[in-house]
PDB file of C-alpha atoms and ligand atoms in Angstrom:
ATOM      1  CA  UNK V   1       5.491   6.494 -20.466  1.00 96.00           C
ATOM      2  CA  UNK V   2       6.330   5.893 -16.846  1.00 98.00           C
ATOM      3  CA  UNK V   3       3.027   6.632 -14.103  1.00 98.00           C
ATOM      4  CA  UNK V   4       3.836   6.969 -10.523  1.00 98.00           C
ATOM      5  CA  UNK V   5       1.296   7.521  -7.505  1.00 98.00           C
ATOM      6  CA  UNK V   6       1.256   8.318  -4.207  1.00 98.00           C
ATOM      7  CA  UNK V   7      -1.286   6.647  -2.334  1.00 98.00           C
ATOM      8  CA  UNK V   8      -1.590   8.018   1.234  1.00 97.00           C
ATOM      9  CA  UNK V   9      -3.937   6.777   3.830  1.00 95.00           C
ATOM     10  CA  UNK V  10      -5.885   9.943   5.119  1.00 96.00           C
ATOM     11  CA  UNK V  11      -5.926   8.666   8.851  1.00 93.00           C
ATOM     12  CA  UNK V  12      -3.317  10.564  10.160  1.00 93.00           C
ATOM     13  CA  UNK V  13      -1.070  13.725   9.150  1.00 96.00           C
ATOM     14  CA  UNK V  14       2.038  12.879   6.555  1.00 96.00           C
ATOM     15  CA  UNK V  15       5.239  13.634   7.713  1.00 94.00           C
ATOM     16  CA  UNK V  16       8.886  13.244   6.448  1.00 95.00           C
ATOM     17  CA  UNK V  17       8.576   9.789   5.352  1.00 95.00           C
ATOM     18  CA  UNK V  18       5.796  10.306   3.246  1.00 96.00           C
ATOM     19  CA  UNK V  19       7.436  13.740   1.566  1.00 97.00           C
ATOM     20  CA  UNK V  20      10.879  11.046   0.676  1.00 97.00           C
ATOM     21  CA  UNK V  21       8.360   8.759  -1.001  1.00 98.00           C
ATOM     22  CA  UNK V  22       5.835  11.345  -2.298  1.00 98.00           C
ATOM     23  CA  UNK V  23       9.196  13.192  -4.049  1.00 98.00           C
ATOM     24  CA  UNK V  24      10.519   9.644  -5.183  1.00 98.00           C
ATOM     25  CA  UNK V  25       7.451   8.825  -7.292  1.00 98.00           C
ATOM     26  CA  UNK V  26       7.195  12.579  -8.340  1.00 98.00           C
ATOM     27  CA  UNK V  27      10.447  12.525  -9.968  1.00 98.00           C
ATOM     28  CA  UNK V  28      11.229   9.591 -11.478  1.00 98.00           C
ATOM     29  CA  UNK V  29       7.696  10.762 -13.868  1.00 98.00           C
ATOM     30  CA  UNK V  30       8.785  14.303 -14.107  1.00 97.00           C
ATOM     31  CA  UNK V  31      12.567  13.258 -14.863  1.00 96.00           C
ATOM     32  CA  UNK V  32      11.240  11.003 -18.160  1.00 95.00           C
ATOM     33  CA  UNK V  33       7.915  13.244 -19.094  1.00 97.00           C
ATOM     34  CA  UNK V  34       5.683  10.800 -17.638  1.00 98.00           C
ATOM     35  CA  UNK V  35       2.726  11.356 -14.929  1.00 98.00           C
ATOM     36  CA  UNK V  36       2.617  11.728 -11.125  1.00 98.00           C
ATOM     37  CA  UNK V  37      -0.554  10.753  -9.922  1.00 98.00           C
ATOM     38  CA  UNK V  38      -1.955  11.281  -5.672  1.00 98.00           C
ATOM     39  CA  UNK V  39      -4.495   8.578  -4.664  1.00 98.00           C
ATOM     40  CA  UNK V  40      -5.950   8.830  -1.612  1.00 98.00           C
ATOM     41  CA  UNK V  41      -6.267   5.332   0.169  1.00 96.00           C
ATOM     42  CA  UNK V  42      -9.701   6.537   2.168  1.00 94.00           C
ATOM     43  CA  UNK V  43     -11.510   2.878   2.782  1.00 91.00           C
ATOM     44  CA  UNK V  44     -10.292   2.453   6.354  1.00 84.00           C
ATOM     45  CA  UNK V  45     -13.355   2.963   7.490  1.00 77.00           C
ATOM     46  CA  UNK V  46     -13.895   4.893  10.492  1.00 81.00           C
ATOM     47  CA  UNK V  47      -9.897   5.267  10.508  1.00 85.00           C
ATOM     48  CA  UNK V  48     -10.221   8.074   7.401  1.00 88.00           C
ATOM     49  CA  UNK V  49     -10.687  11.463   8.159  1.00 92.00           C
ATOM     50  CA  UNK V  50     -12.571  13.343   5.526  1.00 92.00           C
ATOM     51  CA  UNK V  51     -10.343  16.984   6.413  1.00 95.00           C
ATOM     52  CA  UNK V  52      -7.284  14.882   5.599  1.00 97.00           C
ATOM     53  CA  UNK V  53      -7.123  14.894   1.793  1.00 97.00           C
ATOM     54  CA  UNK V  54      -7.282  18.827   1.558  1.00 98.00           C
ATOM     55  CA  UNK V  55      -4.009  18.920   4.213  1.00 98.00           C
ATOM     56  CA  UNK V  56      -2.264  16.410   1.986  1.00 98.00           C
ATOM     57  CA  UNK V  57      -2.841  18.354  -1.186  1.00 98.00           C
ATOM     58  CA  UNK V  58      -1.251  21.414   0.623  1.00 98.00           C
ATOM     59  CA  UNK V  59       1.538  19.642   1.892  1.00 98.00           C
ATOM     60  CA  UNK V  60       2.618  18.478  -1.763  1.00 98.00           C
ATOM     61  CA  UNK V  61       2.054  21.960  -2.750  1.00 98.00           C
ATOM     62  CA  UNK V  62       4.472  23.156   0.000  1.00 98.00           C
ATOM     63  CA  UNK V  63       6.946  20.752  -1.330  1.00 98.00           C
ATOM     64  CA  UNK V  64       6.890  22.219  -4.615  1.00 98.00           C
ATOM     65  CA  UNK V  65       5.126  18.601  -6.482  1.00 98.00           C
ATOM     66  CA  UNK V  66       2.892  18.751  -9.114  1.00 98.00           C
ATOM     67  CA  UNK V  67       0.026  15.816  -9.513  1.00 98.00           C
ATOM     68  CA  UNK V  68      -2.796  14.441 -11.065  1.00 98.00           C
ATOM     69  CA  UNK V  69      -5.235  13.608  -8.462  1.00 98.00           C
ATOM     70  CA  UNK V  70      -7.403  10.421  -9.562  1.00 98.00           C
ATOM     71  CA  UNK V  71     -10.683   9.258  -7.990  1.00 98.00           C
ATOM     72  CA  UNK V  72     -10.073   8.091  -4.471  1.00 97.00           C
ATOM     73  CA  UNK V  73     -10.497   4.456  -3.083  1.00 96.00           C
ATOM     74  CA  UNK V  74     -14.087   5.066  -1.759  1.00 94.00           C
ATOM     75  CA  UNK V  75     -15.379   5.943  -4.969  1.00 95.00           C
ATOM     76  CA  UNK V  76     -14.336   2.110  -6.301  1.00 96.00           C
ATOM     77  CA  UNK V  77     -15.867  -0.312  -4.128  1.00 94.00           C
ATOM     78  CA  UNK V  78     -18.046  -1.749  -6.912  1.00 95.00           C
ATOM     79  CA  UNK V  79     -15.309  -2.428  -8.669  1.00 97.00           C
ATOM     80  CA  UNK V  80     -13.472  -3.989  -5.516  1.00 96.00           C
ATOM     81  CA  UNK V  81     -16.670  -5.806  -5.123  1.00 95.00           C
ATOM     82  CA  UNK V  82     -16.628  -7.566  -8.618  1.00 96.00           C
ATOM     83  CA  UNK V  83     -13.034  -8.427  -8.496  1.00 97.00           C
ATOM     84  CA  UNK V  84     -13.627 -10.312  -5.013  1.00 97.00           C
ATOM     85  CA  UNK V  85     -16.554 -11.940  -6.872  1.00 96.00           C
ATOM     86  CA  UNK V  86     -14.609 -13.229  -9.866  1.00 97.00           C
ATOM     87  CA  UNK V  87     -12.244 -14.691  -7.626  1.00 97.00           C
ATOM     88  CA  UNK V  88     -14.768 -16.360  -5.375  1.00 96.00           C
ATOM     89  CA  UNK V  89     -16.289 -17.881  -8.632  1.00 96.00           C
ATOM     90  CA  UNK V  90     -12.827 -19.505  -9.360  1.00 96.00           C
ATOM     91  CA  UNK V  91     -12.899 -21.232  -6.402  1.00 96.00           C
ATOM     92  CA  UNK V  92      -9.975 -19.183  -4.633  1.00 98.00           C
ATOM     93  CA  UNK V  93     -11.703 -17.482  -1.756  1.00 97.00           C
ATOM     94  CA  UNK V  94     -12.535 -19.022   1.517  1.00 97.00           C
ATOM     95  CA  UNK V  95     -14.610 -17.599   4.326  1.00 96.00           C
ATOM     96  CA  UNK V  96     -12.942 -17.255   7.786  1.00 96.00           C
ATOM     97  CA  UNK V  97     -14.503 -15.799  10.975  1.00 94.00           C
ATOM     98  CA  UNK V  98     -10.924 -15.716  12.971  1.00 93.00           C
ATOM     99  CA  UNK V  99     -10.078 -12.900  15.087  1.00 90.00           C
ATOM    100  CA  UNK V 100      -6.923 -11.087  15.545  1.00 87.00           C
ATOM    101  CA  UNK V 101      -5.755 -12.864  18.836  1.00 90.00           C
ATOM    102  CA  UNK V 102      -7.174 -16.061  17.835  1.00 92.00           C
ATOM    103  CA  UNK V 103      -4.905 -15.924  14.333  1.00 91.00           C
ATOM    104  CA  UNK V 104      -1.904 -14.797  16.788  1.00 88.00           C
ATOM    105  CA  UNK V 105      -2.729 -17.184  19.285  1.00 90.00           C
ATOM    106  CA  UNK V 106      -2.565 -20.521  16.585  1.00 90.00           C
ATOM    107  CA  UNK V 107      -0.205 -18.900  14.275  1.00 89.00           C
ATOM    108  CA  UNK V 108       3.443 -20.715  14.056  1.00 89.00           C
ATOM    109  CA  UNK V 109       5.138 -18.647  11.627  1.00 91.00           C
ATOM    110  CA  UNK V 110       5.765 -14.788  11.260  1.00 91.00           C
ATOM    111  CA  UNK V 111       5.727 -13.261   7.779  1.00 91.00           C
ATOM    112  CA  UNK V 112       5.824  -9.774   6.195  1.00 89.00           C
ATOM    113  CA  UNK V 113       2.570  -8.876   7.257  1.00 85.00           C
ATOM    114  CA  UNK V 114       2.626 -10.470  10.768  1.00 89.00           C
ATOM    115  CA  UNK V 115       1.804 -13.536  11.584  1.00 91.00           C
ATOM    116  CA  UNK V 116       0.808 -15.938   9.268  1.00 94.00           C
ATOM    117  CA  UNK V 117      -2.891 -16.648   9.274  1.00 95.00           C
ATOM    118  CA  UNK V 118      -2.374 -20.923  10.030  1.00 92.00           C
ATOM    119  CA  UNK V 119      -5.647 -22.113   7.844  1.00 93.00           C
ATOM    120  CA  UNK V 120      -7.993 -22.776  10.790  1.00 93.00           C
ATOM    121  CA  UNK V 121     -11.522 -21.680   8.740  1.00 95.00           C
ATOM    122  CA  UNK V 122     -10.670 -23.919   5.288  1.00 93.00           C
ATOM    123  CA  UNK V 123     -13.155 -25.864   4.780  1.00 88.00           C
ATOM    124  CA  UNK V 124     -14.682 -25.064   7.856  1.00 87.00           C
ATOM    125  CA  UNK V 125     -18.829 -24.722   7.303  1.00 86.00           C
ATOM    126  CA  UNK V 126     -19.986 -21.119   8.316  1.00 86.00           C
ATOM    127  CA  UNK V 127     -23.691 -20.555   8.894  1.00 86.00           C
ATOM    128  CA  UNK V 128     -25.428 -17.887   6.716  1.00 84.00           C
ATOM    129  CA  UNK V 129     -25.601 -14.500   8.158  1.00 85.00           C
ATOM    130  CA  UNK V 130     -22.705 -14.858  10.251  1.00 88.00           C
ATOM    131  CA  UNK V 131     -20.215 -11.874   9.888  1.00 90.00           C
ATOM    132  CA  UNK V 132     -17.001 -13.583   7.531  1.00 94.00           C
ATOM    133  CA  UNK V 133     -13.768 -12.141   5.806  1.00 95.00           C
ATOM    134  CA  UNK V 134     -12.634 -13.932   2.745  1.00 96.00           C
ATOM    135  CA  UNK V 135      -9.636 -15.296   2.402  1.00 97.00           C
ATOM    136  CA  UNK V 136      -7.025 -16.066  -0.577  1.00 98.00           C
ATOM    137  CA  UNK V 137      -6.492 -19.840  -0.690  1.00 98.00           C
ATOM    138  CA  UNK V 138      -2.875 -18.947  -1.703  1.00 98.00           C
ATOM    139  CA  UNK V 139      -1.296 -22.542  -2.505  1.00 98.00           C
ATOM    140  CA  UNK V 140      -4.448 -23.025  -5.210  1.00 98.00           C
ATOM    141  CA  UNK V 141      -3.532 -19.724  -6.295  1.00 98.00           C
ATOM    142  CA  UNK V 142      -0.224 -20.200  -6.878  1.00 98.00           C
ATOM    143  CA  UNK V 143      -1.043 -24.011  -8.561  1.00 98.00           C
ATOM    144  CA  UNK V 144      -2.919 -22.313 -10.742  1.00 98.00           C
ATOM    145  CA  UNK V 145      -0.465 -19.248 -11.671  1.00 98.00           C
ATOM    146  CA  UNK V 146       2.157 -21.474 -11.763  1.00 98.00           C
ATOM    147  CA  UNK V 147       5.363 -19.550 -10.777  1.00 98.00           C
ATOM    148  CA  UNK V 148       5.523 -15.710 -10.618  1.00 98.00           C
ATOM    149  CA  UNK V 149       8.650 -13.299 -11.002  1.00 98.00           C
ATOM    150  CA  UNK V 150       8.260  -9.084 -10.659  1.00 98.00           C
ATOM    151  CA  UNK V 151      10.721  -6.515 -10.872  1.00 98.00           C
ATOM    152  CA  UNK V 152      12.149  -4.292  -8.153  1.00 98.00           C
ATOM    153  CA  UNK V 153      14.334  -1.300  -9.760  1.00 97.00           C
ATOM    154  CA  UNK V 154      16.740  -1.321  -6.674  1.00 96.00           C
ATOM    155  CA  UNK V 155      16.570  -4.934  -5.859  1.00 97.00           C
ATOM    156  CA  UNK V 156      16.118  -6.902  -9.236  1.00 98.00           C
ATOM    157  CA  UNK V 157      14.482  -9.485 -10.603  1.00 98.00           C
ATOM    158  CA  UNK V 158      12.346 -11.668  -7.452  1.00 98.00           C
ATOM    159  CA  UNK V 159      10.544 -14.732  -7.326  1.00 98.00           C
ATOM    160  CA  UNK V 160       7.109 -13.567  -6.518  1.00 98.00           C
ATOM    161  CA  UNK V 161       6.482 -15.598  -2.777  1.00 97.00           C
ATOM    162  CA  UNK V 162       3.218 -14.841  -1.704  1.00 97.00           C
ATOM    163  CA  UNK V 163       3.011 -18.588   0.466  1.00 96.00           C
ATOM    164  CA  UNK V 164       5.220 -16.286   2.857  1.00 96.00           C
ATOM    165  CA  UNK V 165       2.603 -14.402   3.963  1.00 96.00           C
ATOM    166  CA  UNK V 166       0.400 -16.660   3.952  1.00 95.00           C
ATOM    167  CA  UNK V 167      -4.002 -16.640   2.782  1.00 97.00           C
ATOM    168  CA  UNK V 168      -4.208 -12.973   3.092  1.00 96.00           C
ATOM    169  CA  UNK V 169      -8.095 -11.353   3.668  1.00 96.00           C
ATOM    170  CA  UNK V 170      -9.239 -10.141   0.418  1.00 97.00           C
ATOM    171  CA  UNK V 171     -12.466  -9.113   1.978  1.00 96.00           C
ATOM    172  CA  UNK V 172     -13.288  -7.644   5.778  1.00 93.00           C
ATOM    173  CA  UNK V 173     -15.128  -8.377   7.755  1.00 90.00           C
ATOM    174  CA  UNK V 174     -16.654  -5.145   8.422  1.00 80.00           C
ATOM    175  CA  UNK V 175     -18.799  -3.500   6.019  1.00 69.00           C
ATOM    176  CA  UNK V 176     -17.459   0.124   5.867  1.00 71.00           C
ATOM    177  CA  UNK V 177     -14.543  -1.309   4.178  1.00 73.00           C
ATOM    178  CA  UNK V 178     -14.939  -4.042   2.452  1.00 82.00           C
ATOM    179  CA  UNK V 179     -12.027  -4.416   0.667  1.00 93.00           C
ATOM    180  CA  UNK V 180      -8.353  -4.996   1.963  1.00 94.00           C
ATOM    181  CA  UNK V 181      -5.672  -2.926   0.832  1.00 95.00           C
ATOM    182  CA  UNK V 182      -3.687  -5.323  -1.390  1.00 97.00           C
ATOM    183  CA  UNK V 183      -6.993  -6.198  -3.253  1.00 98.00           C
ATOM    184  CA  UNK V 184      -7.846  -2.260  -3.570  1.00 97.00           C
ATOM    185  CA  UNK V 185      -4.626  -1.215  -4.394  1.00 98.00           C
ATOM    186  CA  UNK V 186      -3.639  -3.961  -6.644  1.00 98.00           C
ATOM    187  CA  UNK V 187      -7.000  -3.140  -8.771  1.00 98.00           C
ATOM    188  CA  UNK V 188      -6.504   1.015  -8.396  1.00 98.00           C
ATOM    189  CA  UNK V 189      -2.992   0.191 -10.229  1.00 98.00           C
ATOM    190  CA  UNK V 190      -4.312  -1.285 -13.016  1.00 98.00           C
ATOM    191  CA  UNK V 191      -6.866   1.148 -13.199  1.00 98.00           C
ATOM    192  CA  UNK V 192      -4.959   3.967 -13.210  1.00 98.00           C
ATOM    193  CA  UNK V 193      -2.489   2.904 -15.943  1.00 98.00           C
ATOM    194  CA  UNK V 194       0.522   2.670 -13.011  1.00 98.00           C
ATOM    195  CA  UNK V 195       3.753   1.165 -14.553  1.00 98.00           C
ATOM    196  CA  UNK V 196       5.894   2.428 -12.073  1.00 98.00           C
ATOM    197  CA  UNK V 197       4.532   1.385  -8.234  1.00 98.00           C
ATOM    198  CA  UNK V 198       6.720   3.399  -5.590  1.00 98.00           C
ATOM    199  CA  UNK V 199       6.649   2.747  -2.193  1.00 97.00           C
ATOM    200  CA  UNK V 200       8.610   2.057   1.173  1.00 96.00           C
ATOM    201  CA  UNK V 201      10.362  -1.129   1.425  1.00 95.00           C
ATOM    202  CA  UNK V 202       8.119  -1.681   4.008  1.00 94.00           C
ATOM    203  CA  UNK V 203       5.578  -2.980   1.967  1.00 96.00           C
ATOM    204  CA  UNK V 204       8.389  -4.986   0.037  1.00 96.00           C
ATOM    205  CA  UNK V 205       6.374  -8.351   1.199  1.00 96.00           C
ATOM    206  CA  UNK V 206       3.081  -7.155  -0.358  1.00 97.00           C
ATOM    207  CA  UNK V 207       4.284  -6.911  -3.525  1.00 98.00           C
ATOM    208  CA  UNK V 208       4.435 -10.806  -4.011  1.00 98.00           C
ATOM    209  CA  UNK V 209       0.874 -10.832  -3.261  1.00 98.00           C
ATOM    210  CA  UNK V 210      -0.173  -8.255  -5.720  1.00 98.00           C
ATOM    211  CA  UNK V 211       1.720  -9.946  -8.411  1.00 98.00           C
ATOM    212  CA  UNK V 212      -0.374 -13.203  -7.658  1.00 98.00           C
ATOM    213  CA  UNK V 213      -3.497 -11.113  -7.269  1.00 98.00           C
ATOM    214  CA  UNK V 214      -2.339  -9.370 -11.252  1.00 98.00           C
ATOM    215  CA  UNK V 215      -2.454 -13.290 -12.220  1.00 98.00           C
ATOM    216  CA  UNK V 216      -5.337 -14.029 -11.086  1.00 98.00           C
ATOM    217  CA  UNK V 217      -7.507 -11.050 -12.573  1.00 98.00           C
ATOM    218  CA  UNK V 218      -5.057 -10.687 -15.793  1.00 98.00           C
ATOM    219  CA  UNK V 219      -4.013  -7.326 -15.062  1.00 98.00           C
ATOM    220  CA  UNK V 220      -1.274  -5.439 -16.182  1.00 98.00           C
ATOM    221  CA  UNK V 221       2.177  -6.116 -14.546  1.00 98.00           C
ATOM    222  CA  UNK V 222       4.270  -2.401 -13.464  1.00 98.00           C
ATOM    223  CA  UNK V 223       7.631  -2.769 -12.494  1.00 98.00           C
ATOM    224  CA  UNK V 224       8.572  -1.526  -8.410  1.00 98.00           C
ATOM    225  CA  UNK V 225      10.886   0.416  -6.804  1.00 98.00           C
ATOM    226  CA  UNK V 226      10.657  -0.250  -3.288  1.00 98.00           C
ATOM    227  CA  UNK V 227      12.857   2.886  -1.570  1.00 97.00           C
ATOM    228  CA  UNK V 228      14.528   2.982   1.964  1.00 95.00           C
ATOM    229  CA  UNK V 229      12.832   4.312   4.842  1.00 95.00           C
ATOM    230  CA  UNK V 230      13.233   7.206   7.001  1.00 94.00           C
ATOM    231  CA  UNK V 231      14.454   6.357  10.111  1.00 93.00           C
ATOM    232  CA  UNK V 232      14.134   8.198  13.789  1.00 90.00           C
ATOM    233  CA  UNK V 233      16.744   8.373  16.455  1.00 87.00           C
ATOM    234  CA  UNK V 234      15.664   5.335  17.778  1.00 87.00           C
ATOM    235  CA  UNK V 235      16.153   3.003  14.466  1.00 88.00           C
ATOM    236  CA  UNK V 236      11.815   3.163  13.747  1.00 88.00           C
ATOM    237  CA  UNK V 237       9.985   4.461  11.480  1.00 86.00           C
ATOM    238  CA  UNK V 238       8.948   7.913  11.484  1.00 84.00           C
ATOM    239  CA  UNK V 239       5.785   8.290  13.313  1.00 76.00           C
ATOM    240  CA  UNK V 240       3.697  11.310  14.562  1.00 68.00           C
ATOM    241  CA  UNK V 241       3.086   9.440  18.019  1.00 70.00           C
ATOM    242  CA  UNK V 242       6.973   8.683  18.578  1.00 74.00           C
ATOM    243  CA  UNK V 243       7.453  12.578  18.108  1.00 72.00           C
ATOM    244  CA  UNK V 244       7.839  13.777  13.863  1.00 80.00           C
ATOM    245  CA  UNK V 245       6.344  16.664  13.651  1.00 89.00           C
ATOM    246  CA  UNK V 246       4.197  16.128  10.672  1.00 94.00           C
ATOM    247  CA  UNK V 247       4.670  17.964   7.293  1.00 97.00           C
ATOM    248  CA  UNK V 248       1.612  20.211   8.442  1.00 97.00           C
ATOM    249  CA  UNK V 249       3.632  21.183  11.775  1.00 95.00           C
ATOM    250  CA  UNK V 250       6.208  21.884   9.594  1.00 96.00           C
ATOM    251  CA  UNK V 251       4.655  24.330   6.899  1.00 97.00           C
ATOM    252  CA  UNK V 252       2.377  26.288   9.703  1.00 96.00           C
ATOM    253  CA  UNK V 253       6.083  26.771  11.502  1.00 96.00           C
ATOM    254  CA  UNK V 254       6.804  29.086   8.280  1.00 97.00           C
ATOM    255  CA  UNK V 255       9.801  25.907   7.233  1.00 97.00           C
ATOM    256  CA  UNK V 256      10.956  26.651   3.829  1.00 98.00           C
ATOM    257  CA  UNK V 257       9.552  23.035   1.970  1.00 98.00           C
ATOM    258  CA  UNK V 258      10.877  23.692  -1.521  1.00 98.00           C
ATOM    259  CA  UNK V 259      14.043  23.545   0.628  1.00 97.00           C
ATOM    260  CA  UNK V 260      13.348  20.616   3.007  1.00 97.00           C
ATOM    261  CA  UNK V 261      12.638  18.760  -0.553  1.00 98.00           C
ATOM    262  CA  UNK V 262      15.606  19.667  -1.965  1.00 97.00           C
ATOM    263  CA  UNK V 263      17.618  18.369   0.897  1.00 96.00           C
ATOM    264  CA  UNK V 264      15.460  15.039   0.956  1.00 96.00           C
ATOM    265  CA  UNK V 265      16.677  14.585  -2.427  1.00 97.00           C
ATOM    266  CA  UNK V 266      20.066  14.873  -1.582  1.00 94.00           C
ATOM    267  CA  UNK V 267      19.770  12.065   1.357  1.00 91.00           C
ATOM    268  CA  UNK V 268      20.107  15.093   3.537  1.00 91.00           C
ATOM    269  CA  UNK V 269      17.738  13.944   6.426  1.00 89.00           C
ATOM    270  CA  UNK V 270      17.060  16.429   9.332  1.00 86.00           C
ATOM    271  CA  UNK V 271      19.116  16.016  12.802  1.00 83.00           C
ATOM    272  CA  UNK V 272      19.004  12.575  13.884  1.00 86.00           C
ATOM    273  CA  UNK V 273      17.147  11.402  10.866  1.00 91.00           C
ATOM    274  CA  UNK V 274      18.576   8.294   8.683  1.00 91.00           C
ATOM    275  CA  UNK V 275      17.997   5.838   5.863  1.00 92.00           C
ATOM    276  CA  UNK V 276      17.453   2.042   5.826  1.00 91.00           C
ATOM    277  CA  UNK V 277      19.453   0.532   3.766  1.00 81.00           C
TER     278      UNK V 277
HETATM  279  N1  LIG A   1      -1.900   3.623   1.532  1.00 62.61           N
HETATM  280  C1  LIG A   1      -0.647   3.037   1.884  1.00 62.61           C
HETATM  281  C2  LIG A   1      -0.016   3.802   3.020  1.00 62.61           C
HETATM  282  O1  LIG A   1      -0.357   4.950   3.252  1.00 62.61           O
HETATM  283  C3  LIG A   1       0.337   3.039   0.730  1.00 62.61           C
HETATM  284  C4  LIG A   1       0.173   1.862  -0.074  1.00 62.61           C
HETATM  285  C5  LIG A   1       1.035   1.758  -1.319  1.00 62.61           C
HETATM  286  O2  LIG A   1       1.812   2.669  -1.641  1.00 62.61           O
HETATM  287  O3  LIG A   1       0.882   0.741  -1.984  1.00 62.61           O
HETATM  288  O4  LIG A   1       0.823   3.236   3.688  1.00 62.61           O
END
């Protein structure tokens, strides 16, 4: 049985992008009996906003999706905790007290995620008590895996490259979220039985470091399908600050969503709107 999710981040109001993707995952369950589910990606600390979830739940509604709702990413940081743990235990994590300017500062490469974080903390000694993210030591990871494939439905078969983006924080630094998104939502799709992860092609680069990360914890391998993105008149991706109106604009202007989800299936983006390809 195919399982989909949606996994918004509640720190800021979806708009048309997240509908495309939202009615992507939706269907390809619906269209082979399978399940839909909506996880809400709520461990960006003081990022999430609690009033969020409720507003998504309406918007799907106003699109005319049906979901499961399962338990949301602040409910599994033991879990998160344990995996990090396991993987320290192995060996494969490293502490690293780097900041953001000093990693784009020393940095000589740029990967999917940004720049690439250039290995300044390995093996570097780091007192007790002093404030540390944890890093995957990706080359050991990848010795160990030996070489990784995964499966994108729209782009085949892949090598899985996760040296391109280089040791990737597994754990933050700061304490009201502890866990970075590829380690939460590598574990969340395992735990909720996804076979089918849908997303924007945007995150096309993460997906070699979850398939390392499914290695390294034996879980379960889905298959992708990493979809085109929704486009503004500019050539960006939609965003409420360069000017969408958000889905929740949208429904409180009386707009007709069972329609504007139709169209979206259809390709049929709004004025000005387009499609990567
Ligand atoms: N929470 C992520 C976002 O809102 C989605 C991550 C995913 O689909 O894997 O961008």
């Amino acid at each position: 049985m195919i399982v989909t999710r949606f996994a918004p981040s509640p720190n800021g109001h979806l708009h048309l992008g997240h509908a495309y993707s939202a009615i992507i995952a939706h269907d390809l369950a619906r269209d082979t009996g399978g399940r839909f589910l909506m996880r809400i990606e709520d461990i960006d600390g003081a990022r999430s906003r609690p009033e969020l979830p409720e507003e998504f739940r309406r918007d799907l509604e106003w699109l005319g999706l049906k979901w499961e709702d399962v338990p949301s990413q602040s409910t599994r940081l033991e879990a998160y905790a344990q995996a990090a743990q396991s993987l320290r235990n192995q060996g494969l994590l490293y502490p690293c007290r780097c900041t953001r300017a000093q990693i784009a500062a020393a940095s000589t490469q740029m990967g999917p995620d940004g720049p690439v974080y250039p290995g300044t903390c390995k093996g570097a000694v780091i007192s007790e008590g002093e404030p540390v993210a944890w890093r995957l030591d990706v080359a050991e990871a990848m010795r160990r895996t030996g070489p990784l494939s995964w499966q994108d439905a729209l782009a085949g078969e892949q090598q899985a490259r996760p040296d391109l983006t280089g040791d990737v924080v597994l754990v933050r630094k700061d304490a009201l979220t502890p866990a970075s998104y590829h380690l939460a939502a590598t574990l969340d799709d395992a735990a909720d039985g996804v076979t089918l992860v849908t997303r924007g092609q945007d995150l096309f680069g993460a997906t070699h470091i979850h398939r390392l990360l499914q290695a390294l914890l034996s879980l379960p391998v889905p298959q992708w399908h990493h979809h085109p993105l929704l486009l503004d008149e500019g050539g960006k991706k939609l965003a409420k600050r360069r000017g969408s109106p958000s889905l929740a604009d949208r429904r409180e202007a009386g707009e007709d969503g069972i329609a504007l989800a139709q169209s979206l299936r259809m390709d049929q983006m709004p004025g000005g709107i387009t499609l990567s390809r």
